[in-house]
PDB file of C-alpha atoms in Angstrom:
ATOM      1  CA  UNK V 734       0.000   0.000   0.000  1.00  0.00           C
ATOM      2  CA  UNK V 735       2.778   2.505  -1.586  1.00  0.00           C
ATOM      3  CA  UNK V 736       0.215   4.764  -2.663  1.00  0.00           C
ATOM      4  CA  UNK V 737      -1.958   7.953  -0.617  1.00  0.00           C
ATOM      5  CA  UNK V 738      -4.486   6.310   0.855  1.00  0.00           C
ATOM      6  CA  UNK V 739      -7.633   8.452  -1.067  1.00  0.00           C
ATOM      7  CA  UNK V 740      -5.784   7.761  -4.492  1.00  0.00           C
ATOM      8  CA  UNK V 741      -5.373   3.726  -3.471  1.00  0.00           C
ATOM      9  CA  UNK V 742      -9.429   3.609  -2.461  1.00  0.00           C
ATOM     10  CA  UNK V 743     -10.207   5.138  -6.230  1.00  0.00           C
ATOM     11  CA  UNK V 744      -8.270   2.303  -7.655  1.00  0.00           C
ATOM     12  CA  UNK V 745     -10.337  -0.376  -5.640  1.00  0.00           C
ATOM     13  CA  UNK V 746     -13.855   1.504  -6.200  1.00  0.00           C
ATOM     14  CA  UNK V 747     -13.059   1.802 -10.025  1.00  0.00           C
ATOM     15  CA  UNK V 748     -11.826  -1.854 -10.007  1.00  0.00           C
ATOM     16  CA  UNK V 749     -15.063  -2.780  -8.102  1.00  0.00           C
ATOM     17  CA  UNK V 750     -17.288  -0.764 -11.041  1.00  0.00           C
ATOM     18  CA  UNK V 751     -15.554  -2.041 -13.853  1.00  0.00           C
ATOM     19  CA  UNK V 752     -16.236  -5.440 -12.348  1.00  0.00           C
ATOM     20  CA  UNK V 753     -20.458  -4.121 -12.413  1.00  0.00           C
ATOM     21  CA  UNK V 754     -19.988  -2.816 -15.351  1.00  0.00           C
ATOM     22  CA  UNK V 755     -19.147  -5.986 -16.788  1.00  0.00           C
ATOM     23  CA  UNK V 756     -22.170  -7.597 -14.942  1.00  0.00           C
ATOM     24  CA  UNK V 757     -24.630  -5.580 -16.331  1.00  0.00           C
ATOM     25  CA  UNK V 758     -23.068  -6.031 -20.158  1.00  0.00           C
ATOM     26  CA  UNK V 759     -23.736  -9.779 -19.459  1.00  0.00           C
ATOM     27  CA  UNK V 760     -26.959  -9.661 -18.014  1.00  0.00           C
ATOM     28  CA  UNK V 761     -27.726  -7.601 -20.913  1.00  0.00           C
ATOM     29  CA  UNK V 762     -26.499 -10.088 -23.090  1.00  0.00           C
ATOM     30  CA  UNK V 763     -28.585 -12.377 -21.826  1.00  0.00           C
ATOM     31  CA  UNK V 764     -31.452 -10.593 -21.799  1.00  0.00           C
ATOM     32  CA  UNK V 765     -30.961  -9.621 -25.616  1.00  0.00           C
ATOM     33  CA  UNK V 766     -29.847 -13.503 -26.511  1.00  0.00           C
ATOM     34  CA  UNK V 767     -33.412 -14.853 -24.149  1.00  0.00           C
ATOM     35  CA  UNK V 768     -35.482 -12.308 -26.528  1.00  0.00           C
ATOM     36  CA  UNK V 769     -34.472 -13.603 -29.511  1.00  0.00           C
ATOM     37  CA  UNK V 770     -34.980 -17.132 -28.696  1.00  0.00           C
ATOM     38  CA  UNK V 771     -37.944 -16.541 -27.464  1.00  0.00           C
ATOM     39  CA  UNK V 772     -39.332 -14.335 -30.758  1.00  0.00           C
ATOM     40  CA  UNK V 773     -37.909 -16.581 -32.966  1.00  0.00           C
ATOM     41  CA  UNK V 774     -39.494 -19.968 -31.248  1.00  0.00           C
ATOM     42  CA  UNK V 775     -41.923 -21.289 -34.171  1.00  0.00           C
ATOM     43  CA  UNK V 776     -45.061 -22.631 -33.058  1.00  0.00           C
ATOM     44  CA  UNK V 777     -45.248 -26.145 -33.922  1.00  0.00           C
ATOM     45  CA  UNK V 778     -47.992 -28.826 -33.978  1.00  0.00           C
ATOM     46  CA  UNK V 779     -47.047 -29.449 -30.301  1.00  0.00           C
ATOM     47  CA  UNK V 780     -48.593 -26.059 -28.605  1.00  0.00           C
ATOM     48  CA  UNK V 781     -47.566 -27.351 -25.356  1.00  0.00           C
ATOM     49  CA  UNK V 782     -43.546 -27.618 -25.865  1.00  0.00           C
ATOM     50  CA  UNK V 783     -43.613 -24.100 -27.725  1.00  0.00           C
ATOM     51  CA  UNK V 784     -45.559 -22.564 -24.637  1.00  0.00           C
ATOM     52  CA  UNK V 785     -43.266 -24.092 -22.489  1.00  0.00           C
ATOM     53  CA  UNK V 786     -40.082 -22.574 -24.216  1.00  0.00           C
ATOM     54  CA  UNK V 787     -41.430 -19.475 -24.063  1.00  0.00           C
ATOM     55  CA  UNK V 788     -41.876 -19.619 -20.787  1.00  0.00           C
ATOM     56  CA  UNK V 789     -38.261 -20.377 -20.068  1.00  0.00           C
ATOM     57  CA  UNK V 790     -36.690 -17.638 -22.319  1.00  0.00           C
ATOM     58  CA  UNK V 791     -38.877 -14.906 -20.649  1.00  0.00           C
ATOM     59  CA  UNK V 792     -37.950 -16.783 -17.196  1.00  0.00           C
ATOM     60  CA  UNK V 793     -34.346 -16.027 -18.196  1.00  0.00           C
ATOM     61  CA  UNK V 794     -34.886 -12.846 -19.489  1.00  0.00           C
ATOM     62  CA  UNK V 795     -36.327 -12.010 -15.997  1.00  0.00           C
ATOM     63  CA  UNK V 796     -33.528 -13.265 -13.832  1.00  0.00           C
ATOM     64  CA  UNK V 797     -30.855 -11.135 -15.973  1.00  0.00           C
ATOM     65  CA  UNK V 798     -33.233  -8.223 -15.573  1.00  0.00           C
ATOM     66  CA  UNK V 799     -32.912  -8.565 -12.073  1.00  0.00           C
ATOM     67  CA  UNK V 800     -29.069  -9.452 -12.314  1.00  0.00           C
ATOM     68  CA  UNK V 801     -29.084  -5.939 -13.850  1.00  0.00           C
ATOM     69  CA  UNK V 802     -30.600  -3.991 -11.664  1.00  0.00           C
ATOM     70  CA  UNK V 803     -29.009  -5.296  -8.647  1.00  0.00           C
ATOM     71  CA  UNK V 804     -25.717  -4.084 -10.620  1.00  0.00           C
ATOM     72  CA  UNK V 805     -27.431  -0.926 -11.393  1.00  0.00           C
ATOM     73  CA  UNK V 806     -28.011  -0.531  -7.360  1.00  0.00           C
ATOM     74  CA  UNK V 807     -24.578  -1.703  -6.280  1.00  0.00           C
ATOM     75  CA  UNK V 808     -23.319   1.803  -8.506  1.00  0.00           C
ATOM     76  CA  UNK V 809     -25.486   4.191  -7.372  1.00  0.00           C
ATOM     77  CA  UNK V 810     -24.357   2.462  -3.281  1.00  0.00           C
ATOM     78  CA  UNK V 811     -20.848   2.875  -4.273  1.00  0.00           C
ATOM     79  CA  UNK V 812     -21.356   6.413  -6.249  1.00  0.00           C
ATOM     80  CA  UNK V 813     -22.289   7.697  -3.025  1.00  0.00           C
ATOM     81  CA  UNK V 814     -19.505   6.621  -0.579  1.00  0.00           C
ATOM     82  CA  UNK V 815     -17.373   9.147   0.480  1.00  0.00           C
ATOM     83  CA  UNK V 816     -13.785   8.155   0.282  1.00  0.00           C
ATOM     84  CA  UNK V 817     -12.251  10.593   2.786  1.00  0.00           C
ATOM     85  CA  UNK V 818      -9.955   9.352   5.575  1.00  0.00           C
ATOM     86  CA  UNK V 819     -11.998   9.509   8.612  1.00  0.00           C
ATOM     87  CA  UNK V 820      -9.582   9.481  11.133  1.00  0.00           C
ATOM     88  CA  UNK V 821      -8.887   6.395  13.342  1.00  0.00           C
ATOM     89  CA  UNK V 822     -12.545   5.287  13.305  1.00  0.00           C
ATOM     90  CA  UNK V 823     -13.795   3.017  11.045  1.00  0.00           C
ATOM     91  CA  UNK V 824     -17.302   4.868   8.682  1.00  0.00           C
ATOM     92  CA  UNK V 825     -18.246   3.938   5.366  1.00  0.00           C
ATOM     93  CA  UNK V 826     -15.845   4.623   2.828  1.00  0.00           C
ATOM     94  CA  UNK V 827     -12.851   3.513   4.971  1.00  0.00           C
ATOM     95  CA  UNK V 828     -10.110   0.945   4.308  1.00  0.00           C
ATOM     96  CA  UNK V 829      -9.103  -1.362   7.393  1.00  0.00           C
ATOM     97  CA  UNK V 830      -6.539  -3.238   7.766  1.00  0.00           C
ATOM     98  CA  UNK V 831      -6.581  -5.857  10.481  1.00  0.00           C
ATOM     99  CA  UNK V 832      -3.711  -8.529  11.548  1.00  0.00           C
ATOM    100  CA  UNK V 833      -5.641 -10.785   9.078  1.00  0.00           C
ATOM    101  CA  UNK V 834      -7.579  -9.150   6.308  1.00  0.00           C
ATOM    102  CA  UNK V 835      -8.075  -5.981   4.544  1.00  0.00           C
ATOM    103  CA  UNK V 836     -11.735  -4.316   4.451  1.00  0.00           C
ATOM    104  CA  UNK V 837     -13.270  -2.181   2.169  1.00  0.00           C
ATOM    105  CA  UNK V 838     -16.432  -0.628   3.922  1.00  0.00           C
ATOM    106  CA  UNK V 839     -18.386   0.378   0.718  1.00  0.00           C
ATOM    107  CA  UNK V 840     -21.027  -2.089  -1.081  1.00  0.00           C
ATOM    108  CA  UNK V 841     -21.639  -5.871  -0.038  1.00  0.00           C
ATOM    109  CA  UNK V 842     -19.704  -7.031  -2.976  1.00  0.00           C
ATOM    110  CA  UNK V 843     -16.943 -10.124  -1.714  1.00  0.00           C
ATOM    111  CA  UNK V 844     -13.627 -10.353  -2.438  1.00  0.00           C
ATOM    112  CA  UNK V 845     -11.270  -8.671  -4.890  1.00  0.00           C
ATOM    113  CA  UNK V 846      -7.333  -8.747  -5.874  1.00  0.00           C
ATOM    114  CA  UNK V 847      -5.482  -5.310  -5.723  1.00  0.00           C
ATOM    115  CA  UNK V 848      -1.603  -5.453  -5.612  1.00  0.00           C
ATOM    116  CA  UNK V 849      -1.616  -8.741  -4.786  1.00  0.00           C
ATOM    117  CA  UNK V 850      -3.777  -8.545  -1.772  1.00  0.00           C
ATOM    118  CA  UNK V 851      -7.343  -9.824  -1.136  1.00  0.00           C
ATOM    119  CA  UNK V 852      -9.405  -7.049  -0.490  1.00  0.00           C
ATOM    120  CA  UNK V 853     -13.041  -7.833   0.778  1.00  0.00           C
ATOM    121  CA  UNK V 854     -15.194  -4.928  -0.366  1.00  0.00           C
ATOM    122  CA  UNK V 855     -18.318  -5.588   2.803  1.00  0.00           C
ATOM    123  CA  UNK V 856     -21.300  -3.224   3.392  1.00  0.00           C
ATOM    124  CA  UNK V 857     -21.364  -1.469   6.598  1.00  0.00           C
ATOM    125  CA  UNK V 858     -24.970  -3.080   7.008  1.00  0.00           C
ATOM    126  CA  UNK V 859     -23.464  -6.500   6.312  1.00  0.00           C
ATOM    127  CA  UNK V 860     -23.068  -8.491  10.055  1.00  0.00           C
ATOM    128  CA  UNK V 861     -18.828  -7.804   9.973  1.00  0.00           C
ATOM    129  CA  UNK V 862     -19.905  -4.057   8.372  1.00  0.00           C
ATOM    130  CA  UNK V 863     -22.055  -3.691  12.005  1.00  0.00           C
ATOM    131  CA  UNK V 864     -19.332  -4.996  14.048  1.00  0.00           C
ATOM    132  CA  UNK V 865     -16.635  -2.526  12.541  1.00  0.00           C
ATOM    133  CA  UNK V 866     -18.465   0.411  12.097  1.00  0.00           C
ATOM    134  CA  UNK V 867     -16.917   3.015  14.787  1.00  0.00           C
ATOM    135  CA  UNK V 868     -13.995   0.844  15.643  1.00  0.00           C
ATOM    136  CA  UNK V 869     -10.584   2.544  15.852  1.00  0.00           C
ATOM    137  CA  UNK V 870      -7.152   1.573  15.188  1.00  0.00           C
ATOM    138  CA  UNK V 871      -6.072  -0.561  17.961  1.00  0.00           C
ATOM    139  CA  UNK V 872      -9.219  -1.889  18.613  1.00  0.00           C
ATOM    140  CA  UNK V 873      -9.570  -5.386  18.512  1.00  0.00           C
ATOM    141  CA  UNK V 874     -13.063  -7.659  18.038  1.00  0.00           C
ATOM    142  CA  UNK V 875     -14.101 -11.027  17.330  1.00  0.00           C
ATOM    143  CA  UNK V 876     -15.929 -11.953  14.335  1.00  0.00           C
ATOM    144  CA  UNK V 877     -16.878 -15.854  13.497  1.00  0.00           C
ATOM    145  CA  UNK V 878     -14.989 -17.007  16.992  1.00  0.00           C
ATOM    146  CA  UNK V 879     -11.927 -15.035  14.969  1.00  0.00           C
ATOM    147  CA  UNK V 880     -10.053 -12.557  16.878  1.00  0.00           C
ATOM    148  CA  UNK V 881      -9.328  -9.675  15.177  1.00  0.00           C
ATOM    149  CA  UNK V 882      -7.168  -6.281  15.366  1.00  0.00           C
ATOM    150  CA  UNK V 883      -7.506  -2.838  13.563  1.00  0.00           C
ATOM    151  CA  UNK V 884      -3.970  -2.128  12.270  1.00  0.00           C
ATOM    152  CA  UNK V 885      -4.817   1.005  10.165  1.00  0.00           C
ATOM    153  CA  UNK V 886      -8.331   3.078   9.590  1.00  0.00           C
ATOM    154  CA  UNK V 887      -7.903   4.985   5.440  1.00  0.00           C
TER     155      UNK V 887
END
């Protein structure tokens, strides 16, 4: 972690929407590729099987509808963060580092690479998020029967 810290969180947040980005572009794919199928399905002397892959397509075309949005809501969580250092004490938008992990407190997202460190980008309404929130440095606390201390609040 060469870099200032502000700079360093831009890197992870841009990683983390190019990573949406790329969800949404499939779930539109899908959605586009389910359409098709399903307009182009002839209707043959068995009603039944046609009605049936219908069905399915617009199933599918519903589940990557609502792949996209949740991608689309993810965003607009992580548009809003504010990145600024907050001190010591852990808020939304900070990086901590503990004795066994690095946190990003933005969007409930899981884990990412960045400099060859796992970074796990959590929501601050996520169970860990709750337990962190208003921590400082120093502070330790036990998550999953884990012991756990705050090495550094970005």
């Amino acid at each position: 972690m060469s870099q200032t810290p502000v700079p360093y969180k831009n890197q992870l947040v841009n990683i983390i929407k190019s990573a949406l980005q790329n969800r949404m572009a499939e779930a539109n794919a899908a959605i586009i590729s389910a359409k098709d199928s399903r307009d182009s399905d002839t209707k043959s002397s068995a009603g039944d099987k046609y009605e049936t892959g219908r069905e399915m397509m617009q199933m599918e075309m519903n589940k990557a509808e609502l792949q996209m949005q949740a991608a689309k809501k993810l965003l607009h969580e992580l548009d809003k963060i504010d990145l600024k250092s907050s001190g010591n004490k852990v808020k939304p938008g900070s990086l901590v580092t503990t004795n066994r992990e690095i946190f990003f407190m933005t969007i409930g997202f899981g884990k990412i690479e960045f400099e060859g460190k796992e970074v796990f980008v959590i929501s601050p309404a996520s169970p860990l998020g709750t337990i962190l929130l208003n921590k400082a440095t120093g502070t330790s606390f036990s998550f999953q029967g884990i012991e756990r201390l705050i090495v550094s609040v970005i």
